[in-house]
Coordinates of N, CA and C in Angstrom, one line a residue:
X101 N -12.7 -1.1 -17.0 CA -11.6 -0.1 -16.9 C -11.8 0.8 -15.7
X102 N -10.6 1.2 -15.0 CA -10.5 1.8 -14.1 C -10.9 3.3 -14.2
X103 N -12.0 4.4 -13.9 CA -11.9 5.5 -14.3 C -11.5 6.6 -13.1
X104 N -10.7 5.9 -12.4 CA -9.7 7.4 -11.7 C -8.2 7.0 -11.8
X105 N -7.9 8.5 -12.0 CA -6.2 8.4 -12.2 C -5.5 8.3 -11.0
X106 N -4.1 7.6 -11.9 CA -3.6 6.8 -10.3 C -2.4 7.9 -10.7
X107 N -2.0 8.1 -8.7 CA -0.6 8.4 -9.0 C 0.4 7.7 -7.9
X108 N 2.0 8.4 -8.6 CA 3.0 7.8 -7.7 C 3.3 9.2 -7.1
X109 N 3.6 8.9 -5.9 CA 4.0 9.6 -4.8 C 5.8 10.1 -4.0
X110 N 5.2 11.2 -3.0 CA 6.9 10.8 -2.9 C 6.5 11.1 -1.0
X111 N 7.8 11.4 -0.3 CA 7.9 10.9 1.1 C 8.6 11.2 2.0
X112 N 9.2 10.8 3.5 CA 9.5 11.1 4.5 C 10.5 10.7 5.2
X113 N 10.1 9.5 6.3 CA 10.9 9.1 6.8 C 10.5 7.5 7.5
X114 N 11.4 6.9 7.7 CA 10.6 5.1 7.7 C 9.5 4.9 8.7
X115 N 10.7 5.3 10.1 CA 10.0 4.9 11.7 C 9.6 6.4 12.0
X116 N 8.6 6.9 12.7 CA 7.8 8.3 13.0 C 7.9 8.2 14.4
X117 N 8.1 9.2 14.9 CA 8.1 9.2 16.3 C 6.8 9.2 16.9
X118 N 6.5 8.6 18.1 CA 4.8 8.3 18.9 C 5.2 9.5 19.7
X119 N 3.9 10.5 19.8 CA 4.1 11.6 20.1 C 3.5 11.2 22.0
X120 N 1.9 10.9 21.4 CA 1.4 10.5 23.2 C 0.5 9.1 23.1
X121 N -0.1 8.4 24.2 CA -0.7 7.4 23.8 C -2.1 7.8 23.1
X122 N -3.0 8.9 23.2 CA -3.7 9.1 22.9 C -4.3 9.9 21.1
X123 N -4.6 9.5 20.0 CA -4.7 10.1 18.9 C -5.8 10.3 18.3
X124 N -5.8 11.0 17.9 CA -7.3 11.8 17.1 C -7.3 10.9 15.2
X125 N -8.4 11.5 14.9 CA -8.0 10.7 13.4 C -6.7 11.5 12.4
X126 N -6.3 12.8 13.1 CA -4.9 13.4 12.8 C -3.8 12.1 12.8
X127 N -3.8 11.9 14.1 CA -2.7 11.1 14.8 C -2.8 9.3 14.2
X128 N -4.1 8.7 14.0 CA -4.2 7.6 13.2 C -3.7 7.9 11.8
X129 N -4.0 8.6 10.9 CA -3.4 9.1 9.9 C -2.0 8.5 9.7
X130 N -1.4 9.0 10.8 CA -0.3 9.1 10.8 C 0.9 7.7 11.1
X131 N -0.2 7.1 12.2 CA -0.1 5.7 12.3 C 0.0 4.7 10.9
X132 N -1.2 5.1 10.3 CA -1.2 4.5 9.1 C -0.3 4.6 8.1
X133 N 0.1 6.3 8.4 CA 1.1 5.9 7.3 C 2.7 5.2 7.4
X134 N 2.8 5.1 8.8 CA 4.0 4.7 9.7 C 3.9 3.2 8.8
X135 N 2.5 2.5 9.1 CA 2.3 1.0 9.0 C 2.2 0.7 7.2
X136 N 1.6 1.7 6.5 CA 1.8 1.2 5.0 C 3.6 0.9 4.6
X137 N 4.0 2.0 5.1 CA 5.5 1.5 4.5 C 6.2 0.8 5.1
X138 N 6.0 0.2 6.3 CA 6.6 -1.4 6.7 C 6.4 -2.2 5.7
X139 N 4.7 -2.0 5.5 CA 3.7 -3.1 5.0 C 4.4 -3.1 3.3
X140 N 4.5 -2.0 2.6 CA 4.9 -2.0 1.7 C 6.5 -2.8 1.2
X141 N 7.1 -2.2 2.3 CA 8.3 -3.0 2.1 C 8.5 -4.1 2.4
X142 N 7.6 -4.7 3.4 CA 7.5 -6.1 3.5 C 7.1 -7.1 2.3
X143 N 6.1 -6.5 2.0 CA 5.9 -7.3 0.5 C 6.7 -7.3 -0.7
X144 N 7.6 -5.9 -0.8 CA 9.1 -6.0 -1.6 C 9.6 -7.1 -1.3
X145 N 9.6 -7.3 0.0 CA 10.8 -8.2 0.4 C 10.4 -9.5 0.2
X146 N 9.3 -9.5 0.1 CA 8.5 -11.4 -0.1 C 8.4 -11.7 -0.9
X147 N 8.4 -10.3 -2.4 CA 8.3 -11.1 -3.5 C 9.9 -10.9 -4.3
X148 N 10.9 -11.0 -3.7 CA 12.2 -11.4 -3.5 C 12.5 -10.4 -4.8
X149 N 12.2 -9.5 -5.4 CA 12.8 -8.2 -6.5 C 14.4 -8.2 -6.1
X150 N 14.6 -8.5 -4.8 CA 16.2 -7.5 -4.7 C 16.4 -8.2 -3.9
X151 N 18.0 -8.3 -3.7 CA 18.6 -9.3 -2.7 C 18.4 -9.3 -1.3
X152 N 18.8 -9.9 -0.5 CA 18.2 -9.7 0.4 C 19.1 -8.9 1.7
X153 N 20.1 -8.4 0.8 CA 20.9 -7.0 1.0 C 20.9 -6.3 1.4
X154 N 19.3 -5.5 0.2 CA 18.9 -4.8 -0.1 C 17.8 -4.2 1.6
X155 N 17.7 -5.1 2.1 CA 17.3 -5.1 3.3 C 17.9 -5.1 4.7
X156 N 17.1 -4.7 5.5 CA 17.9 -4.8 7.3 C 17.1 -5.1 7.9
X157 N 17.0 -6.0 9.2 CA 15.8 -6.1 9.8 C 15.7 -5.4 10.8
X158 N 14.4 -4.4 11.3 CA 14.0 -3.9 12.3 C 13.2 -4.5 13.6
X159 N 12.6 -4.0 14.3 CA 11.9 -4.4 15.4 C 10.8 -3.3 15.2
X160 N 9.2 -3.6 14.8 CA 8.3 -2.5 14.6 C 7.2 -3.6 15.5
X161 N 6.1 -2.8 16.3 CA 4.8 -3.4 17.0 C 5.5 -4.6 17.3
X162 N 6.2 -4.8 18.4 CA 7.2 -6.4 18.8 C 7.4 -7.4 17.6
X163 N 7.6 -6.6 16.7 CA 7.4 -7.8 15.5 C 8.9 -7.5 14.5
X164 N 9.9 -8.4 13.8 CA 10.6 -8.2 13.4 C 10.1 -8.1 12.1
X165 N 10.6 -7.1 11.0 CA 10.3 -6.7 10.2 C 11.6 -6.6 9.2
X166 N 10.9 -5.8 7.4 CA 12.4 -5.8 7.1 C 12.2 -4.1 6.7
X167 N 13.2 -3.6 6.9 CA 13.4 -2.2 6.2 C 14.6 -2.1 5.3
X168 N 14.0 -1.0 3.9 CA 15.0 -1.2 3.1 C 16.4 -0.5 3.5
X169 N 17.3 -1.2 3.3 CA 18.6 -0.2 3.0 C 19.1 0.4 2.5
X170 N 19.0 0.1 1.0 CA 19.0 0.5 0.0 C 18.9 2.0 -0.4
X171 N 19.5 2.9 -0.3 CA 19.4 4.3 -0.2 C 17.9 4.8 -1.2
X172 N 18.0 4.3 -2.3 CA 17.0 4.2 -3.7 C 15.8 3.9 -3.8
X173 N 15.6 2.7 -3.0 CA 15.0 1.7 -2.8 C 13.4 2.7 -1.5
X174 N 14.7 2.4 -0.2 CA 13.9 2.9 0.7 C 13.3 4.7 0.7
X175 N 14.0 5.4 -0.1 CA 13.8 6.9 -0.6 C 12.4 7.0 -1.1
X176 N 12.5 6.2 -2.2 CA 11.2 5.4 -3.0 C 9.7 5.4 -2.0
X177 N 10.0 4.5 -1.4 CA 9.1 3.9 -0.6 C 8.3 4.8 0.6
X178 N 9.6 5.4 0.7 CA 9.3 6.5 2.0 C 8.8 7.7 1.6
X179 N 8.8 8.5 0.2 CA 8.2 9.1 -0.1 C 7.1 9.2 -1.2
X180 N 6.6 7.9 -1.5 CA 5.3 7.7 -2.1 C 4.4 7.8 -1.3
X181 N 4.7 6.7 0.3 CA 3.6 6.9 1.6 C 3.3 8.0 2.2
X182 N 4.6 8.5 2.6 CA 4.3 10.0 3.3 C 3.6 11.3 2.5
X183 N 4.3 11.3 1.1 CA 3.3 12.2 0.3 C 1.7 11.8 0.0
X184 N 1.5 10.7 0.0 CA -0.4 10.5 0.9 C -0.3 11.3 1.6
X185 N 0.2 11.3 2.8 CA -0.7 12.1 4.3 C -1.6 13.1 3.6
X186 N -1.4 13.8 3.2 CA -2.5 15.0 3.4 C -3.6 15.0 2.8
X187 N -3.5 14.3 1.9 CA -4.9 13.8 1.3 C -5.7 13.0 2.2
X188 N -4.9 11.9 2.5 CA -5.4 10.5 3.3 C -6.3 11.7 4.6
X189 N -5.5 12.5 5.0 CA -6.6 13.3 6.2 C -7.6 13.9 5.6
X190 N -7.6 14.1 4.5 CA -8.7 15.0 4.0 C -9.8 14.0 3.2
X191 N -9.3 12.9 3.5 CA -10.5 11.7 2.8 C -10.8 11.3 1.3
X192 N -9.4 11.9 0.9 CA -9.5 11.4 -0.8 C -8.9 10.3 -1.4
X193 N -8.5 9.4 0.0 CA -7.6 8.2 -0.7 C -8.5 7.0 -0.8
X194 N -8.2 6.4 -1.7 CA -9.6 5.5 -1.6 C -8.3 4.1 -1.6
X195 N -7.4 3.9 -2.2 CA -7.2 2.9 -2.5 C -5.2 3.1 -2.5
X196 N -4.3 2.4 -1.8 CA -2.8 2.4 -2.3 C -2.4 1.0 -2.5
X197 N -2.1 0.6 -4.2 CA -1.4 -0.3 -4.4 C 0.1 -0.7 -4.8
X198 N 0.4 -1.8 -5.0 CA 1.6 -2.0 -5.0 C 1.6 -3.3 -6.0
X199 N 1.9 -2.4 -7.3 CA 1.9 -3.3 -8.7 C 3.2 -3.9 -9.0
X200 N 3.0 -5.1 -9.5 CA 4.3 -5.8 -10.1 C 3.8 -6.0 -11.6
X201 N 4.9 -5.5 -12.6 CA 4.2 -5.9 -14.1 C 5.3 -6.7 -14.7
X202 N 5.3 -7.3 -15.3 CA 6.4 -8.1 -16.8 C 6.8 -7.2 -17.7
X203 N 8.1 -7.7 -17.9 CA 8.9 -7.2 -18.7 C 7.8 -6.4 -20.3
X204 N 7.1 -6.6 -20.7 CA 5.9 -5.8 -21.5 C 5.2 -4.5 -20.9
X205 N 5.5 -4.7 -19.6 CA 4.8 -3.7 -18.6 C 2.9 -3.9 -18.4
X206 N 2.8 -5.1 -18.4 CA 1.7 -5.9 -18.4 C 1.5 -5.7 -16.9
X207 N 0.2 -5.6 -16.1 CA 0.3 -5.8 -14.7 C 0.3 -7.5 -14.0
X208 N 0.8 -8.1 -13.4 CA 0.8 -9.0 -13.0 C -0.1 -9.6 -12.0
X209 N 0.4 -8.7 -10.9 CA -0.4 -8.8 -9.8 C -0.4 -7.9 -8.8
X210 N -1.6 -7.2 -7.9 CA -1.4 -6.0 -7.2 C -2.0 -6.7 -6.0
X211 N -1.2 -5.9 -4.9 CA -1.8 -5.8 -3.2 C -2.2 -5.1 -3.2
X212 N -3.1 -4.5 -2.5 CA -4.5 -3.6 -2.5 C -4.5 -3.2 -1.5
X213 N -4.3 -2.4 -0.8 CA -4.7 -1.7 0.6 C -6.0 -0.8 0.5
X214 N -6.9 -1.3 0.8 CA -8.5 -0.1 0.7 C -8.0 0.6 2.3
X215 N -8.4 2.0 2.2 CA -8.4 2.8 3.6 C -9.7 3.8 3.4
X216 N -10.2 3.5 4.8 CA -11.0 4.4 4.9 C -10.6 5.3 6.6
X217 N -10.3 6.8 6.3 CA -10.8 7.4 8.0 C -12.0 8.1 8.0
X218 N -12.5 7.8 9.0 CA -13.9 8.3 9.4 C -13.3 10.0 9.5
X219 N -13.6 10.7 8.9 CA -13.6 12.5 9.3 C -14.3 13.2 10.3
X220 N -15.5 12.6 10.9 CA -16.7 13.1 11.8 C -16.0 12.3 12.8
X221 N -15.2 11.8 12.9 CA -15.1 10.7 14.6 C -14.4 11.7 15.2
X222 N -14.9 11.7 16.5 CA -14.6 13.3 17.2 C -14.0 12.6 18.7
X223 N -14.0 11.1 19.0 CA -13.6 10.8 19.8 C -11.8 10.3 20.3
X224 N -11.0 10.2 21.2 CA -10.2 9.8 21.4 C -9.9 8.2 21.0
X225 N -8.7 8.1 20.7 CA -8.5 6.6 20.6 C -7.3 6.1 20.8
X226 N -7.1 5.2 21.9 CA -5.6 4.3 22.1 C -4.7 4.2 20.5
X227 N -3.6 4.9 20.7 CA -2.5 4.1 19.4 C -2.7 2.6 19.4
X228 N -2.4 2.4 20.8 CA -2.2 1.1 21.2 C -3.4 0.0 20.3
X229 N -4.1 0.8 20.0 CA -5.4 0.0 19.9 C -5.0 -0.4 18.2
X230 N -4.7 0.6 17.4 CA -4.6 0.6 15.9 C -3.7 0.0 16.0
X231 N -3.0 0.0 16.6 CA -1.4 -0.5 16.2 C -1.8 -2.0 16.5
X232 N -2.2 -2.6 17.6 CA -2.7 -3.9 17.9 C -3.5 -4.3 16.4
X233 N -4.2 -3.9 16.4 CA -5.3 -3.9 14.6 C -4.6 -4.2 13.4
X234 N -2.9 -3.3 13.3 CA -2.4 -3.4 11.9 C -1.5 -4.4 12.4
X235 N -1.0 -4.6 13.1 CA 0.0 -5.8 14.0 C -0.7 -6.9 13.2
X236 N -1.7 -7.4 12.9 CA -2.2 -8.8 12.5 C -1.8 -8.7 11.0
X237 N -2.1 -7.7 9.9 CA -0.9 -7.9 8.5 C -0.1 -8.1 8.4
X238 N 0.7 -7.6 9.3 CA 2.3 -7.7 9.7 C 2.4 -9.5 9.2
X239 N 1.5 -9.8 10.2 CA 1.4 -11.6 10.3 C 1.2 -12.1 9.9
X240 N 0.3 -11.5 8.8 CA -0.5 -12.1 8.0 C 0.1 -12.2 6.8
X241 N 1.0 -11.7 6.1 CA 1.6 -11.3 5.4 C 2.3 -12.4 4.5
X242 N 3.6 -12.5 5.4 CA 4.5 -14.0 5.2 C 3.9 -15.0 4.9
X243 N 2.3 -15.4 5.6 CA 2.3 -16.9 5.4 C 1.1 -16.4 4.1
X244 N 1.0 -15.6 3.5 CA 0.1 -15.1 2.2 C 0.8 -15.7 0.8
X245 N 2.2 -15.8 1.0 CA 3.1 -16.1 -0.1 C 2.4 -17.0 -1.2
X246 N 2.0 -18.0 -0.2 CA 1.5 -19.6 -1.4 C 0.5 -18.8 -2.2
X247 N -0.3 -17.9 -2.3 CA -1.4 -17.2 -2.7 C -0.9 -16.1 -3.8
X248 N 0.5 -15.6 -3.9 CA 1.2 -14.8 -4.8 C 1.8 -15.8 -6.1
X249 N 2.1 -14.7 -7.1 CA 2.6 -15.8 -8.2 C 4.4 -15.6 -7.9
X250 N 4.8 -16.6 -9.0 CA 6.5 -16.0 -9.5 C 6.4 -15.6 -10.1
X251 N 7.4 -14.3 -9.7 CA 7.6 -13.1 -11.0 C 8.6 -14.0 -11.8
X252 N 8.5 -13.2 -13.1 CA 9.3 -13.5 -14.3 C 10.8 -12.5 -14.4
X253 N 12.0 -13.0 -14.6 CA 12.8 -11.9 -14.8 C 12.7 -11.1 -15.2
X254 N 13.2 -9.5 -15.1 CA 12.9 -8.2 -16.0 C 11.8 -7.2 -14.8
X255 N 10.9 -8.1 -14.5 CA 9.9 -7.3 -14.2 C 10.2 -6.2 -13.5
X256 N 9.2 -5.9 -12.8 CA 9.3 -3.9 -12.1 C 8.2 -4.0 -11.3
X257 N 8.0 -2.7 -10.8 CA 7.1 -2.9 -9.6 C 6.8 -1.2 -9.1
X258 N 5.7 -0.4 -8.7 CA 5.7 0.6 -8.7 C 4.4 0.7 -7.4
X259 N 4.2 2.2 -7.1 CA 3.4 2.0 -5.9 C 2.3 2.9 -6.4
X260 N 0.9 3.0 -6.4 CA -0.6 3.5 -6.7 C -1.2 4.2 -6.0
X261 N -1.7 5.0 -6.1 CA -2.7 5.5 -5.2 C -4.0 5.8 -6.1
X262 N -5.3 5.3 -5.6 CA -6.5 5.8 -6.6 C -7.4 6.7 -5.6
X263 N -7.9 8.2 -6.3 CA -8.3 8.9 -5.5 C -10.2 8.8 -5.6
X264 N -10.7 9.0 -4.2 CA -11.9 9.4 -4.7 C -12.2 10.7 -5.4
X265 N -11.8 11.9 -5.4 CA -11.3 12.5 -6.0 C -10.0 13.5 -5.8
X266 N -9.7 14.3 -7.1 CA -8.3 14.7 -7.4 C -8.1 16.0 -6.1
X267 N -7.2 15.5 -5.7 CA -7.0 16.9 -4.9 C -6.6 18.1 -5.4
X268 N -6.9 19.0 -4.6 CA -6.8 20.6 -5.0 C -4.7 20.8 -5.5
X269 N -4.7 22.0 -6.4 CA -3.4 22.1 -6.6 C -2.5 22.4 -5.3
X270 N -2.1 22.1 -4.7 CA -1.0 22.8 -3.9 C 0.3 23.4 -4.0
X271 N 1.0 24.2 -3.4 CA 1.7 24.6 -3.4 C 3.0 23.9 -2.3
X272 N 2.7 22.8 -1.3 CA 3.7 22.1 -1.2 C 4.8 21.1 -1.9
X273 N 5.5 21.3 -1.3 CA 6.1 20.4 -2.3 C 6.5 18.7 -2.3
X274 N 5.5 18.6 -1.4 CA 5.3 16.8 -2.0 C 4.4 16.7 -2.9
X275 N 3.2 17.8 -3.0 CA 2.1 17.7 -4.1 C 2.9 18.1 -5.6
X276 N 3.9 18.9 -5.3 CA 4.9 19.1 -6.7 C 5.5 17.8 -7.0
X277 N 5.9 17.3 -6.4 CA 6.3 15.8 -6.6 C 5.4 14.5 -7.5
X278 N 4.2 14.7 -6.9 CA 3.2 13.5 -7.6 C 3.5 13.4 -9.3
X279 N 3.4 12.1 -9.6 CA 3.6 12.2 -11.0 C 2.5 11.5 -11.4
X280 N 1.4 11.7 -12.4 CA 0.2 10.8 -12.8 C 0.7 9.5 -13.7
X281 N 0.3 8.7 -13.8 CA 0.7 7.2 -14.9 C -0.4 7.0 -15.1
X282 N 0.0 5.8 -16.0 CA -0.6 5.4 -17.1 C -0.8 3.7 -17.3
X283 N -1.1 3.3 -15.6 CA -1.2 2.3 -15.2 C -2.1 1.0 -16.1
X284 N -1.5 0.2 -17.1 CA -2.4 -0.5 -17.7 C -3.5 -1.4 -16.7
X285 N -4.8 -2.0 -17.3 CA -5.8 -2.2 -16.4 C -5.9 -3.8 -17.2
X286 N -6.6 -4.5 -16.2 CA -6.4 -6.1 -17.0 C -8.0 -6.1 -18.0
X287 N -8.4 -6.8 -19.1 CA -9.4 -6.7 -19.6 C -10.5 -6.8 -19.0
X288 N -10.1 -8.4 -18.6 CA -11.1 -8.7 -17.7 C -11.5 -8.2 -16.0
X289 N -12.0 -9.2 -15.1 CA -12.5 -8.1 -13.7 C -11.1 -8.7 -13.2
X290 N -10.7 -8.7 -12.3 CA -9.7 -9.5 -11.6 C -9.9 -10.4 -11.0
X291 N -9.6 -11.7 -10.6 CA -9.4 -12.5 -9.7 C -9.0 -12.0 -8.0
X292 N -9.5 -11.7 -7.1 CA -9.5 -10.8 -5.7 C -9.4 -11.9 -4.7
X293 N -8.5 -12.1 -3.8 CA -7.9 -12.8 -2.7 C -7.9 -11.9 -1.9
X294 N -8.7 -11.8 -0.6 CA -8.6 -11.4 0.3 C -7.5 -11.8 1.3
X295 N -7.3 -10.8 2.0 CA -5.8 -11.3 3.2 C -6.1 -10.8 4.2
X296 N -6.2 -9.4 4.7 CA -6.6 -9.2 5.9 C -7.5 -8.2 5.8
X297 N -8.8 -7.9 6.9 CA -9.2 -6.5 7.1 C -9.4 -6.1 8.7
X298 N -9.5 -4.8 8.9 CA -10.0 -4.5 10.1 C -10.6 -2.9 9.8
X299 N -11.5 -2.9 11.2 CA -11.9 -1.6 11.6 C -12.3 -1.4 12.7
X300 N -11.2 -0.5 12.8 CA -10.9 -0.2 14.4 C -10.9 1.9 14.1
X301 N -12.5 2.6 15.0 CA -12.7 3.9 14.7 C -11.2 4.3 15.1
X302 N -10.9 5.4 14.4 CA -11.4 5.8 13.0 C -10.9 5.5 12.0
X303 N -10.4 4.0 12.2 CA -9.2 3.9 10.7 C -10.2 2.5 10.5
X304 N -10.6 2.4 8.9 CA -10.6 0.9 8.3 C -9.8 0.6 7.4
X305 N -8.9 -0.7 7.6 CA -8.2 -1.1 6.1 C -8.6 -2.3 5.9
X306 N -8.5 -2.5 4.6 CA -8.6 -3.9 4.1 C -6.9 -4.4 3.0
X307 N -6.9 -5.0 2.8 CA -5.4 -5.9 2.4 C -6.1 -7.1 1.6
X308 N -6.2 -6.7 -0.1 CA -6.6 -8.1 -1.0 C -5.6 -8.1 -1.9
X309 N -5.5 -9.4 -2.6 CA -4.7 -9.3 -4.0 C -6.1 -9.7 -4.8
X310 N -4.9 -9.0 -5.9 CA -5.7 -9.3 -7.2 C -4.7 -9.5 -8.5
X311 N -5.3 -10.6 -9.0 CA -4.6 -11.4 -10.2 C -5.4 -11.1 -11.4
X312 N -4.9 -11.7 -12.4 CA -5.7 -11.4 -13.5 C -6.5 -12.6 -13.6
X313 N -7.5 -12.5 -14.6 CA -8.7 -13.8 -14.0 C -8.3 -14.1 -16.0
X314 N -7.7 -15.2 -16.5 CA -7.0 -15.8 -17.2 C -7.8 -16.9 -17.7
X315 N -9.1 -16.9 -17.1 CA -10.1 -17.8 -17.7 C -11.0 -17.0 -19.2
X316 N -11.0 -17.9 -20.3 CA -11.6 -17.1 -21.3 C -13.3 -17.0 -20.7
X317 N -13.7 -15.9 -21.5 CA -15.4 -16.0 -21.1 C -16.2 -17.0 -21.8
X318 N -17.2 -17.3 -21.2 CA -17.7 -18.7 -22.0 C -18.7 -18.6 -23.3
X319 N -18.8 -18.8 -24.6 CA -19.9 -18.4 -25.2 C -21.3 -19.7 -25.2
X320 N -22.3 -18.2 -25.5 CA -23.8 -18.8 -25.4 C -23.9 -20.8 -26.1
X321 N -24.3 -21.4 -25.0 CA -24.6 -22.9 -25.3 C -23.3 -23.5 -24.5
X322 N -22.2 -23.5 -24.2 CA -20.9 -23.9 -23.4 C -21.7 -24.2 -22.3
X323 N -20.7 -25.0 -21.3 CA -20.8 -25.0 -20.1 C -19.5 -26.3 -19.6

C-alpha cells in the first residue's frame, strides 16, 4: 500500500513562452512543466477516452503533437500541471501520474512520470539541451501503445501527484485549489513497463507503466 497522499491539481496555460536560451533549475522547472502537459495529453489522446475532436494538432520541439480543445478537458489538464510548479521547485514531487480506472473505479493502469531536480545544481544549462532530452517521449510514446491495455466503456481517468513530503499551507491560490483523493492501490506490487528515461543536469525523468500483476501468488509446494 501506498503511504503518501496523492493529489489532484489545478493550472495555467498549455504552450509557455521561452524566455532566453539559457536556464537555471528555475527555468528547467518550467520546461518541465511545459513538457508534462503535452505528454499528458498525448497519452489522453492514445488511449482514445474522447473523440478525436476533442483534440487539435500543434507543432511542439519540431514534433507534431495533439492539444486539447476541449475547453474542459484542456482546463483540466493545464491546471493540474501548472499547480505542481512550486513544489516541483522546491523538491517535493516525487512522482505525477495519469490513472485510468473501470467503471467500479478500480485502477487499471497508470503512466508514471518519476521527476527528480537537482536543487544544489548551480550551473547554467541549454533549454535546448532538455528539450532535446524530453523530445525522445514525445517519440516514444505512440509506438508504446502495443504495451497499454483496452479500456472498458464507462471508465475515467484522473491525474496524481505523490509527494515526498506535504507541502507547507499556502496562501496562493493554486495551493487552494488542490484537492486530496482517495486513489485505490492494487493488492498486489504492480507489473512496471518501462518506456523512457533520461538525465540531463538538473532535471531527471523517468516514464514507466504499471499494470496490475493478475497472477495469483503461488502456495508453499506449487511450481
Amino acid at each position: 500500500m501506498e503511504s503518501q497522499k496523492t493529489y489532484q491539481l489545478r493550472k495555467r496555460q498549455f504552450f509557455m513562452d521561452r524566455k532566453h536560451n539559457q536556464t537555471s533549475q528555475g527555468e528547467a522547472a518550467r520546461v518541465l512543466m511545459e513538457f508534462l502537459e503535452v505528454a499528458i495529453t498525448s497519452i489522453v489522446f492514445l488511449k482514445g477516452i474522447y473523440p478525436n475532436g476533442a483534440f487539435e494538432r500543434r507543432r511542439y520541439m519540431n514534433l507534431v503533437v495533439h492539444k486539447a480543445s476541449h475547453p474542459q478537458l484542456r482546463d483540466y489538464i493545464n491546471s493540474a500541471v501548472n499547480g505542481l510548479l512550486p513544489s516541483i521547485q522546491k523538491g517535493l514531487v516525487e512522482r505525477i501520474a495519469v490513472i485510468f480506472f473501470d467503471n467500479s473505479n478500480v485502477p487499471i493502469e497508470r503512466f508514471v512520470f518519476k521527476v527528480h531536480l537537482n536543487l544544489s545544481y548551480s550551473s547554467n544549462v541549454e533549454e535546448t539541451d532538455l528539450e532535446f532530452a524530453l523530445r525522445a517521449f514525445l517519440i516514444k510514446l505512440p509506438v508504446s501503445e502495443p504495451l497499454t491495455k483496452v479500456l472498458p466503456r464507462g471508465c475515467r481517468w484522473e491525474i496524481t501527484a505523490y509527494f515526498r513530503a506535504l507541502p507547507q499551507i499556502s496562501t496562493s491560490r493554486e495551493a487552494e485549489m488542490w484537492i486530496p483523493t482517495d486513489t485505490k492501490q492494487w493488492q498486489q506490487l504492480p507489473l512496471i513497463t518501462p518506456v523512457k528515461s533520461m538525465n540531463s543536469e538538473p532535471l531527471g525523468v523517468q516514464l514507466y507503466l504499471e499494470q496490475p500483476n493478475l497472477s495469483e501468488p503461488k502456495h508453499k509446494g506449487e511450481f
